[in-house]
Coordinates of C-alpha atoms and ligand atoms in Angstrom, one line a residue:
M1 CA -0.1 -0.1 0.3
A2 CA 1.6 3.1 -1.0
S3 CA 2.1 6.0 1.4
T4 CA -0.4 8.6 0.1
F5 CA 0.0 12.3 0.4
D6 CA -1.1 15.8 -1.2
V7 CA 1.8 17.2 -2.3
A8 CA 5.5 15.4 -3.3
V9 CA 8.6 17.2 -4.0
I10 CA 11.1 15.7 -6.1
G11 CA 14.3 17.5 -5.3
A12 CA 15.6 19.3 -2.1
G13 CA 17.2 22.1 -3.5
P14 CA 16.1 25.8 -2.8
G15 CA 13.0 25.4 -4.7
G16 CA 12.3 22.2 -3.7
Y17 CA 12.7 22.3 -0.1
I18 CA 11.4 25.8 0.4
A19 CA 7.9 24.8 -2.1
A20 CA 7.6 22.0 0.8
I21 CA 7.9 23.9 3.9
R22 CA 5.2 26.4 2.3
A23 CA 3.0 24.0 1.2
A24 CA 3.2 22.0 4.6
Q25 CA 2.6 25.4 6.2
L26 CA -0.5 25.8 4.2
G27 CA -1.8 22.8 5.9
F28 CA -1.0 20.0 3.1
K29 CA 0.7 16.8 4.1
V30 CA 3.8 16.6 2.1
A31 CA 6.6 14.3 1.4
C32 CA 9.8 15.5 0.0
I33 CA 12.4 13.2 -1.8
D34 CA 16.1 13.8 -2.9
D35 CA 19.0 11.7 -3.6
G36 CA 21.8 14.3 -2.3
V37 CA 24.2 12.2 0.1
R38 CA 26.7 12.9 1.7
V39 CA 30.5 11.2 1.6
D40 CA 29.3 9.6 5.0
G41 CA 26.6 8.1 3.4
K42 CA 24.1 10.6 5.7
P43 CA 21.5 13.0 3.4
A44 CA 22.6 15.6 1.8
P45 CA 19.4 18.0 1.4
G46 CA 20.1 21.4 0.0
G47 CA 21.1 20.4 -3.5
T48 CA 23.0 22.3 -6.0
C49 CA 23.1 25.4 -3.6
T50 CA 24.0 23.9 -0.3
N51 CA 26.2 20.9 -1.3
V52 CA 28.3 22.5 -4.6
G53 CA 27.4 26.2 -5.2
C54 CA 25.9 29.4 -3.3
I55 CA 27.3 28.2 0.6
P56 CA 30.2 26.7 -0.7
S57 CA 31.8 29.2 -2.9
K58 CA 30.9 31.8 -0.7
A59 CA 32.5 30.2 2.4
L60 CA 35.6 29.4 0.0
L61 CA 35.0 33.3 -1.7
Q62 CA 35.3 34.7 2.1
S63 CA 38.5 32.3 3.7
S64 CA 40.4 33.5 0.3
E65 CA 39.6 37.5 0.8
H66 CA 40.9 37.2 4.0
F67 CA 43.6 35.4 2.9
E68 CA 44.0 38.3 0.1
M69 CA 43.4 41.3 2.8
A70 CA 46.0 39.7 4.8
R71 CA 48.3 39.6 2.2
T72 CA 47.8 43.0 0.5
H73 CA 46.0 45.4 2.5
F74 CA 46.3 45.4 6.8
V75 CA 49.9 46.4 6.2
E76 CA 47.6 49.6 5.3
H77 CA 46.4 49.7 8.9
G78 CA 49.7 49.3 10.3
I79 CA 49.0 45.6 10.7
G80 CA 52.1 43.6 10.4
L81 CA 51.7 39.7 9.9
K82 CA 55.0 37.2 9.7
D83 CA 55.0 33.5 7.3
L84 CA 51.2 34.1 6.3
S85 CA 50.3 30.7 5.1
I86 CA 47.2 29.3 4.0
D87 CA 46.5 25.6 5.3
V88 CA 43.7 24.8 2.2
P89 CA 42.6 21.4 3.7
K90 CA 41.8 23.3 6.3
M91 CA 39.9 26.1 4.8
I92 CA 38.1 23.1 2.4
A93 CA 37.1 21.4 6.1
R94 CA 35.7 24.6 7.4
K95 CA 33.6 24.7 4.0
T96 CA 32.7 20.9 4.5
K97 CA 31.6 21.9 7.8
I98 CA 28.9 24.5 6.3
V99 CA 27.5 22.9 3.8
Q100 CA 26.8 20.2 6.6
Q101 CA 25.1 22.5 8.8
T102 CA 23.2 23.3 6.1
N103 CA 22.5 20.1 5.4
E104 CA 21.4 19.5 9.4
G105 CA 19.4 22.8 8.6
I106 CA 17.2 21.7 6.0
L107 CA 16.8 18.3 7.7
Y108 CA 15.5 20.0 11.0
L109 CA 13.1 22.1 9.3
F110 CA 11.2 19.1 7.6
K111 CA 10.7 17.8 10.6
K112 CA 10.0 21.0 12.5
N113 CA 7.4 20.9 9.1
K114 CA 5.9 17.2 9.7
I115 CA 7.4 17.1 6.3
T116 CA 8.1 13.5 5.4
F117 CA 11.3 12.8 3.9
F118 CA 12.7 10.1 1.9
H119 CA 16.3 9.9 0.8
G120 CA 16.4 8.2 -2.4
R121 CA 15.7 8.6 -6.1
A122 CA 12.0 9.1 -7.6
A123 CA 10.4 8.8 -10.3
F124 CA 6.9 9.3 -11.9
E125 CA 5.4 5.9 -12.3
G126 CA 2.3 6.6 -13.8
K127 CA -1.8 7.8 -12.7
K128 CA -4.2 6.0 -10.5
E129 CA -7.7 7.9 -10.0
N130 CA -6.4 11.3 -9.2
S131 CA -2.8 10.3 -7.6
W132 CA 0.2 10.7 -9.0
Q133 CA 2.0 7.3 -8.5
L134 CA 5.7 8.0 -7.2
N135 CA 8.9 5.5 -7.3
V136 CA 11.2 6.2 -4.7
S137 CA 14.5 4.0 -5.3
L138 CA 15.8 4.5 -1.7
A139 CA 19.1 5.4 -0.7
G140 CA 21.7 2.9 1.0
A141 CA 23.6 0.0 0.2
D142 CA 20.2 -2.6 0.6
K143 CA 18.9 -0.8 -2.8
K144 CA 14.8 -0.5 -1.2
T145 CA 11.9 1.1 -3.0
E146 CA 9.0 2.6 -2.1
T147 CA 5.8 3.8 -3.9
L148 CA 4.3 7.0 -3.4
A149 CA 0.8 8.1 -4.4
A150 CA 0.2 11.9 -3.7
T151 CA -2.2 14.4 -5.4
H152 CA 0.0 17.3 -6.4
V153 CA 3.8 16.6 -7.7
V154 CA 6.3 19.4 -8.1
V155 CA 9.4 18.5 -10.1
A156 CA 12.4 20.7 -8.4
T157 CA 15.4 18.3 -9.9
G158 CA 17.9 21.3 -10.5
S159 CA 20.9 21.4 -12.9
S160 CA 24.2 19.5 -13.3
P161 CA 27.2 21.4 -14.7
R162 CA 27.7 21.3 -18.6
A163 CA 30.7 19.3 -20.2
L164 CA 32.8 20.6 -23.1
P165 CA 32.1 18.0 -25.8
G166 CA 34.6 15.1 -26.1
A167 CA 35.9 16.1 -22.5
P168 CA 34.1 14.8 -19.7
F169 CA 34.4 15.8 -16.1
D170 CA 36.7 13.5 -14.1
N171 CA 36.6 15.7 -11.0
K172 CA 41.0 15.5 -10.4
R173 CA 42.3 17.2 -13.9
L174 CA 38.8 18.6 -15.9
L175 CA 36.9 19.9 -13.2
D176 CA 33.0 21.0 -12.6
N177 CA 32.3 23.4 -10.0
E178 CA 32.2 20.2 -7.7
G179 CA 36.0 19.4 -8.6
A180 CA 36.7 23.0 -8.3
L181 CA 35.1 23.6 -4.8
A182 CA 36.9 20.6 -3.4
L183 CA 40.6 21.2 -4.4
T184 CA 43.2 20.4 -1.8
E185 CA 46.0 22.6 -2.6
T186 CA 46.4 25.7 -4.8
P187 CA 47.0 24.6 -8.7
K188 CA 50.2 26.7 -10.1
R189 CA 48.4 27.0 -13.4
L190 CA 44.4 27.3 -13.3
G191 CA 42.1 27.4 -16.9
V192 CA 39.0 28.3 -16.5
V193 CA 36.9 27.7 -19.7
G194 CA 33.7 29.8 -19.7
A195 CA 34.1 33.7 -18.2
G196 CA 30.8 33.8 -16.2
V197 CA 29.7 33.5 -12.8
I198 CA 31.2 30.2 -12.0
G199 CA 34.3 31.6 -13.8
L200 CA 34.5 34.6 -12.1
E201 CA 33.5 33.1 -8.8
M202 CA 36.3 30.2 -8.7
G203 CA 38.9 31.7 -10.5
S204 CA 39.2 34.4 -8.0
V205 CA 38.9 32.0 -5.0
W206 CA 42.1 30.1 -6.2
R207 CA 43.5 33.4 -7.8
R208 CA 44.1 35.1 -4.4
L209 CA 45.7 31.8 -2.9
G210 CA 48.2 32.2 -5.1
A211 CA 47.5 30.2 -8.4
E212 CA 47.9 31.8 -11.9
V213 CA 44.4 31.7 -13.8
T214 CA 44.0 32.4 -17.5
L215 CA 39.6 32.7 -18.0
L216 CA 38.7 31.0 -22.4
E217 CA 36.1 33.0 -22.9
A218 CA 33.7 32.0 -26.2
L219 CA 32.1 35.0 -26.4
P220 CA 33.8 38.5 -28.1
E221 CA 32.2 40.5 -25.1
F222 CA 33.0 40.1 -21.1
L223 CA 30.3 40.2 -19.3
G224 CA 27.6 40.8 -21.6
V225 CA 24.8 39.7 -19.1
A226 CA 25.7 43.1 -17.2
D227 CA 25.7 47.1 -17.6
S228 CA 28.6 48.2 -19.9
A229 CA 29.5 50.0 -18.1
V230 CA 30.0 47.5 -15.1
A231 CA 31.5 44.9 -17.3
K232 CA 33.9 47.9 -18.8
E233 CA 34.8 48.6 -14.9
A234 CA 35.2 44.6 -14.1
A235 CA 37.2 43.7 -16.8
K236 CA 40.0 46.6 -16.0
L237 CA 39.5 45.6 -11.9
F238 CA 40.0 42.0 -12.9
K239 CA 42.9 42.5 -15.4
A240 CA 44.9 44.2 -12.6
Q241 CA 44.1 41.4 -9.5
G242 CA 46.2 39.1 -12.5
L243 CA 43.1 37.8 -13.6
M244 CA 43.9 36.7 -17.3
I245 CA 40.4 37.0 -19.5
H246 CA 40.8 36.0 -23.4
T247 CA 37.4 36.5 -25.0
G248 CA 36.6 35.3 -28.8
V249 CA 38.2 31.8 -27.7
N250 CA 36.8 29.2 -29.7
I251 CA 37.7 26.2 -27.7
T252 CA 39.4 23.3 -30.7
S253 CA 40.9 20.4 -28.1
V254 CA 41.0 19.8 -24.5
K255 CA 43.1 16.8 -23.8
T256 CA 45.1 15.3 -20.7
D257 CA 48.1 13.6 -20.5
G258 CA 47.7 12.1 -16.8
K259 CA 49.7 15.4 -15.4
D260 CA 48.8 18.3 -17.3
V261 CA 45.7 19.1 -19.5
L262 CA 46.4 20.5 -22.8
V263 CA 43.8 22.8 -24.4
E264 CA 44.1 24.0 -27.8
Y265 CA 41.9 26.6 -28.8
T266 CA 41.5 29.7 -31.4
D267 CA 41.9 33.2 -30.4
A268 CA 39.7 36.2 -31.4
K269 CA 42.0 37.0 -34.5
G270 CA 42.1 33.1 -35.3
V271 CA 45.1 32.3 -34.1
T272 CA 45.7 28.8 -33.2
Q273 CA 46.8 28.9 -28.9
K274 CA 48.3 26.1 -27.3
S275 CA 48.0 26.2 -23.2
S276 CA 48.6 23.6 -20.7
F277 CA 47.2 24.1 -17.2
D278 CA 47.6 21.7 -13.7
K279 CA 43.7 21.8 -13.6
L280 CA 40.9 23.1 -16.0
I281 CA 37.7 24.2 -14.5
V282 CA 35.0 23.9 -17.0
S283 CA 32.2 26.6 -16.3
I284 CA 29.8 26.6 -19.4
G285 CA 26.7 26.9 -18.5
R286 CA 23.8 23.9 -17.0
V287 CA 21.4 21.2 -18.0
P288 CA 18.2 20.6 -16.7
N289 CA 18.0 17.5 -14.4
T290 CA 15.7 15.4 -16.1
S291 CA 16.6 11.9 -16.9
G292 CA 15.8 9.2 -14.7
L293 CA 12.3 10.7 -13.9
N294 CA 10.6 8.8 -16.4
A295 CA 9.1 12.0 -17.9
E296 CA 8.7 9.9 -21.3
A297 CA 6.7 7.3 -20.0
V298 CA 4.2 9.7 -18.5
G299 CA 4.1 12.1 -21.5
L300 CA 6.0 15.3 -19.7
T301 CA 6.9 17.7 -22.4
L302 CA 10.1 19.1 -22.1
D303 CA 10.9 22.1 -24.3
E304 CA 13.7 22.2 -27.2
R305 CA 16.1 23.2 -24.7
G306 CA 15.8 19.7 -22.3
F307 CA 14.2 22.6 -19.5
I308 CA 10.4 20.6 -18.6
A309 CA 7.8 23.4 -20.7
V310 CA 5.6 25.3 -18.2
D311 CA 3.4 28.1 -18.2
D312 CA 3.9 31.2 -16.1
D313 CA 2.7 29.8 -13.0
C314 CA 5.2 26.7 -13.5
R315 CA 2.2 24.3 -14.8
T316 CA 3.5 21.3 -16.7
N317 CA 1.7 19.8 -19.4
L318 CA 0.5 17.2 -16.9
P319 CA -2.6 17.5 -14.4
N320 CA -1.2 18.8 -11.1
V321 CA 2.5 18.2 -12.0
W322 CA 4.3 21.0 -11.9
A323 CA 8.2 21.7 -12.4
I324 CA 10.3 25.3 -10.8
G325 CA 13.7 26.1 -10.5
D326 CA 16.6 25.6 -12.8
V327 CA 14.9 22.4 -14.2
V328 CA 12.8 24.8 -16.0
R329 CA 12.8 28.1 -17.8
G330 CA 14.6 31.3 -16.3
P331 CA 17.5 32.5 -14.6
M332 CA 19.2 29.7 -12.6
L333 CA 19.4 31.1 -9.6
A334 CA 18.7 29.8 -5.7
H335 CA 16.3 32.7 -5.1
K336 CA 14.0 32.5 -8.1
A337 CA 14.1 28.7 -7.6
E338 CA 12.8 29.7 -4.0
E339 CA 10.6 32.2 -5.1
E340 CA 8.8 30.2 -7.6
G341 CA 8.5 27.1 -4.9
V342 CA 6.7 29.4 -2.9
A343 CA 4.5 30.8 -5.6
V344 CA 3.2 27.2 -6.5
A345 CA 2.5 26.3 -2.9
E346 CA 0.7 29.1 -2.5
R347 CA -1.2 28.1 -5.8
L348 CA -2.4 24.8 -4.9
A349 CA -3.7 26.4 -1.8
G350 CA -5.7 28.5 -4.2
Q351 CA -4.2 31.8 -3.3
K352 CA -2.6 34.3 -6.0
A353 CA 1.1 33.8 -6.3
H354 CA 3.1 36.0 -8.7
V355 CA 7.2 36.1 -9.1
D356 CA 8.4 38.5 -11.0
F357 CA 11.3 38.0 -13.3
N358 CA 12.2 42.2 -13.6
T359 CA 12.8 42.3 -10.4
I360 CA 15.4 39.3 -9.6
P361 CA 18.2 40.8 -8.3
Y362 CA 21.9 38.9 -10.4
V363 CA 24.9 39.3 -8.0
I364 CA 28.4 37.7 -9.0
Y365 CA 30.4 37.4 -5.4
T366 CA 33.9 38.8 -6.7
S367 CA 36.0 41.3 -5.3
P368 CA 34.5 44.0 -5.7
E369 CA 31.3 42.5 -6.1
I370 CA 28.6 42.7 -9.1
A371 CA 25.0 42.8 -8.7
W372 CA 22.2 44.5 -10.7
V373 CA 18.6 44.4 -10.9
G374 CA 16.3 45.6 -13.8
K375 CA 17.6 46.8 -17.2
T376 CA 20.7 47.2 -18.5
E377 CA 21.6 50.5 -20.7
Q378 CA 22.2 48.5 -23.6
Q379 CA 18.7 47.0 -22.9
L380 CA 17.0 50.1 -23.2
K381 CA 18.5 51.3 -25.8
A382 CA 17.9 48.5 -27.9
A383 CA 14.4 48.9 -26.9
G384 CA 14.0 52.4 -27.6
V385 CA 13.1 53.6 -23.9
S386 CA 14.0 57.0 -23.4
Y387 CA 16.1 56.6 -20.1
R388 CA 18.1 58.9 -17.0
A389 CA 21.5 57.7 -16.2
G390 CA 22.4 59.2 -12.1
S391 CA 25.9 57.7 -11.0
I392 CA 28.2 57.8 -8.0
P393 CA 32.1 56.4 -7.8
F394 CA 32.6 54.6 -4.2
M395 CA 35.6 57.0 -4.1
A396 CA 32.6 59.7 -3.0
N397 CA 31.7 58.0 0.1
G398 CA 33.3 58.8 2.9
R399 CA 32.3 54.8 4.8
A400 CA 33.9 53.5 1.6
R401 CA 37.3 55.6 2.4
A402 CA 37.1 53.9 5.7
L403 CA 36.7 50.4 4.6
G404 CA 39.9 50.9 2.6
D405 CA 37.5 50.1 -0.4
T406 CA 36.9 52.7 -3.0
R407 CA 36.4 50.9 -6.1
G408 CA 33.2 51.1 -8.3
F409 CA 30.3 52.5 -8.9
V410 CA 26.5 53.0 -8.3
K411 CA 23.8 53.7 -11.2
W412 CA 20.5 54.2 -11.5
L413 CA 18.3 54.2 -14.6
A414 CA 15.0 55.8 -14.2
D415 CA 12.5 56.3 -17.4
A416 CA 12.8 60.0 -18.8
T417 CA 9.5 61.1 -18.6
T418 CA 7.8 59.6 -15.8
D419 CA 11.2 59.2 -13.5
R420 CA 10.0 55.3 -12.8
V421 CA 12.8 53.2 -11.4
L422 CA 13.9 50.7 -14.4
G423 CA 17.6 49.4 -12.9
L424 CA 20.2 49.7 -10.4
H425 CA 23.8 48.7 -11.5
I426 CA 26.5 48.4 -9.0
I427 CA 30.1 47.1 -8.5
G428 CA 32.0 48.0 -5.9
P429 CA 31.7 47.0 -1.8
M430 CA 28.6 44.8 -0.7
A431 CA 26.5 45.5 -3.8
S432 CA 25.1 42.1 -2.9
E433 CA 23.2 43.8 0.4
L434 CA 23.2 47.2 -1.8
V435 CA 20.8 46.1 -4.9
M436 CA 18.6 45.3 -2.4
E437 CA 17.5 49.0 -2.9
G438 CA 16.8 48.9 -6.2
V439 CA 14.6 45.5 -6.6
I440 CA 12.7 47.3 -3.6
A441 CA 12.1 50.2 -5.4
M442 CA 11.2 48.2 -8.7
E443 CA 8.6 46.2 -5.9
F444 CA 6.7 49.7 -4.9
G445 CA 7.3 51.4 -8.7
A446 CA 9.3 54.1 -7.4
S447 CA 11.0 57.1 -9.1
S448 CA 14.4 57.9 -8.5
E449 CA 13.2 61.0 -6.7
D450 CA 11.9 58.7 -4.0
I451 CA 15.2 57.5 -3.5
A452 CA 17.5 60.6 -3.6
R453 CA 14.6 62.0 -0.9
I454 CA 14.9 58.8 1.8
C455 CA 17.3 59.5 4.8
H456 CA 20.2 57.3 4.3
A457 CA 22.5 56.7 7.6
H458 CA 25.9 58.3 7.8
P459 CA 28.2 57.2 7.2
T460 CA 27.2 53.9 5.1
L461 CA 27.6 52.6 1.4
T462 CA 23.9 53.2 0.9
E463 CA 24.5 56.7 1.1
T464 CA 26.2 55.7 -2.9
V465 CA 22.8 54.7 -3.4
K466 CA 21.0 57.7 -2.6
E467 CA 23.6 59.6 -4.7
A468 CA 23.5 58.0 -7.5
A469 CA 19.8 59.0 -7.1
L470 CA 20.5 62.5 -6.8
A471 CA 23.3 62.7 -9.8
L472 CA 20.1 61.0 -11.7
D473 CA 18.3 64.7 -11.3
G474 CA 22.1 66.7 -11.5
R475 CA 22.1 67.5 -7.8
A476 CA 24.9 65.0 -6.0
L477 CA 26.0 67.0 -2.6
N478 CA 28.9 64.7 -2.1
F479 CA 30.5 64.7 -5.7
Ligands
FAD501 P1 19.4 21.9 -7.0 O1 19.7 22.8 -5.7 O2 19.8 21.3 -8.0 O3 18.3 20.6 -6.7 C1 17.4 19.8 -7.0 C2 17.8 18.4 -6.1 O4 16.8 17.5 -6.4 C3 19.6 18.0 -6.0 O5 19.9 17.5 -4.7 C4 19.0 16.9 -6.6 O6 20.2 15.9 -6.2 C5 17.9 16.0 -6.5 N1 17.2 15.4 -7.4 C6 17.4 15.3 -9.4 N2 16.8 14.5 -9.4 C7 16.1 13.6 -8.7 C8 15.1 12.3 -8.1 N3 15.0 12.0 -9.6 N4 15.1 12.5 -7.2 C9 15.2 12.7 -6.0 N5 15.9 13.7 -6.2 C10 17.3 14.1 -7.4 N6 22.9 30.8 -7.1 C11 22.1 32.0 -6.5 O7 21.1 32.4 -6.3 N7 23.7 32.5 -6.1 C12 24.4 32.1 -5.6 O8 25.9 32.4 -5.0 C13 25.1 30.6 -6.8 N8 26.5 30.0 -6.6 C14 26.4 29.6 -7.2 C15 27.7 28.4 -7.3 C16 27.8 27.3 -8.1 C17 29.0 26.9 -8.0 C18 27.0 26.6 -8.5 C19 27.0 25.5 -9.5 C20 25.4 27.1 -8.7 C21 25.5 28.5 -8.1 N9 24.0 28.9 -7.8 C22 23.8 30.2 -7.3 C23 23.2 28.2 -8.6 C24 21.7 28.2 -7.1 O9 22.6 26.8 -7.1 C25 20.8 27.1 -8.4 O10 20.1 28.1 -9.0 C26 19.9 26.2 -7.2 O11 20.6 25.4 -6.1 C27 18.9 25.9 -8.0 O12 18.0 25.2 -7.5 P2 16.9 24.2 -7.2 O13 15.9 23.7 -6.0 O14 16.2 24.3 -8.7 O15 17.8 22.7 -7.9
NAI502 P1 27.2 31.0 -17.1 O1 26.1 31.4 -17.9 O2 27.2 31.8 -16.1 O3 28.9 31.2 -17.8 C1 28.7 30.3 -18.5 C2 29.8 31.3 -19.6 O4 30.8 29.9 -20.9 C3 29.4 32.3 -20.8 O5 30.0 33.5 -20.4 C4 29.5 31.5 -21.5 O6 29.9 32.7 -23.0 C5 30.7 30.7 -21.9 N1 30.8 29.7 -22.5 C6 29.7 28.7 -23.0 N2 30.3 27.8 -24.0 C7 31.6 27.7 -23.5 C8 32.8 27.6 -24.7 N3 32.5 26.4 -25.4 N4 33.5 28.2 -24.3 C9 34.2 28.7 -23.6 N5 33.0 29.5 -23.1 C10 31.8 29.1 -23.5 O7 27.0 29.7 -16.5 P2 28.2 29.6 -15.4 O8 29.3 30.0 -14.8 O9 28.8 27.7 -15.4 O10 27.4 28.8 -13.5 C11 26.0 28.4 -14.2 C12 24.6 29.0 -13.2 O11 24.9 28.6 -12.4 C13 24.6 30.3 -14.2 O12 23.5 30.2 -14.8 C14 24.5 31.1 -12.8 O13 23.3 31.3 -12.5 C15 24.8 29.9 -11.8 N6 25.2 30.7 -10.6 C16 25.5 31.8 -9.8 C17 26.0 32.2 -9.4 C18 25.8 33.5 -8.0 O14 24.8 33.8 -8.4 N7 26.6 34.3 -7.3 C19 27.1 31.7 -8.8 C20 27.9 30.6 -9.0 C21 26.6 30.3 -10.4

């Protein structure tokens, strides 16, 4: 006899576990199934984000940033250090501890919300009357299986790294995100294919710890997704840090000879180049996880790129089957997955829910950080929208000078006629936190004048956000 539930969520990443919690809060009987496993065999809920994504990458970014600060900036503060060293295995052990604490936190939240957690892999079996039947292959040596029945199924199976054709990951020399987060010593020569978000974050970690880092990017333009002024500033600052970024590259061959990774490519001028690295991170985007779900057998439709096809409300083509997060269209971000999880649970309860893709913040946790929300200048120009821009460098901010980090700027974009905020673009200290002013402004339909008139604490970095709004109207006070 199958255990029966109102809602079964497949996947306990940020999309799935949050959907499960919200559904349980709304009174549904909920199951969540996840196959993530720790090295000690225990469950590892939290998905890519917790285990091999957001959380571990930020832990290593923090450790490596401390090291870089101690190596290069402490001296300005009068702090002298002798024999500075980095214990990479200890840094990795700290990261692992943070990940495991997060895994345990999620298991606690399941218990607290009376969610039944199954550690294993789920697949659709079929439909009986009004219930979806799921087969769960439980984790563990005894290979047990269990059948669940659920009225609603939320698929939140996430994504996996995309490999270069003919060069599968071995996580010894050819690394995906998991391998890049688990190195136990700093490679001398690190190659990174793809100068996107992972490439820049992981490249920054290992550069700070002493690696010579070369990024090979296919597109002719660096960081084309960001506002072009931000991308230009970032390219200048990253180059000064020692990151070697080559754009317009076409990788023609990747081989390992047991010792080195040999990469052949044509550069932006079409000239053949050969490089050899100790390790090569490949971060060229991710593919949705749909294999093993038995999607075809039950007729679950995928789109032309292999994502589960959904409408604006995350409904699939199958009745009462929903899909959220990285396995569906839209940005592959943990907070986007979470918002979709909440929205689906609320729709199941008959509530109105909405996720506005235009107000999703984007953050790249390099140093300085890069963050934005809304439209870029190039998008507004392409759409023929008339807008005004207001920009202020962090150099004009007292708190930034006291922190010793005056790199970058803040830029607001607002409609030229109505003054409604259309975008906020930041490169600089704590951009990840500052960008929320833009998100809130856009959610509330604020004008740049609204921001300019809000009292901001002094001395804070947020004053640069206010000053940039004043600058939009030509009345900045401190610049
Ligand atoms: P996932 O987190 O991928 O979770 C899916 C879960 O489902 C996994 O545990 C998987 O094992 C499980 N699963 C799959 N199939 C089955 C099945 N059949 N049965 C049972 N379980 C199954 N995003 C940010 O917003 N901020 C960041 O700073 C950030 N940093 C990142 C850094 C790196 C290195 C990477 C790789 C990603 C990062 N991301 C970041 C992206 C973020 O991790 C993803 O967008 C997010 O995890 C997607 O959540 P999800 O719930 O859709 O899927
Ligand atoms: P990405 O899409 O950010 O970057 C991939 C880069 O690889 C692009 O610049 C692309 O042009 C390039 N590329 C593609 N094919 C190539 C090839 N054959 N040769 C050379 N370059 C090639 O994807 P990434 O960095 O793999 O990250 C995956 C996802 O994870 C992203 O969608 C991102 O949203 C998410 N993520 C988010 C983070 C954050 O929010 N801070 C941090 C890390 C990842």
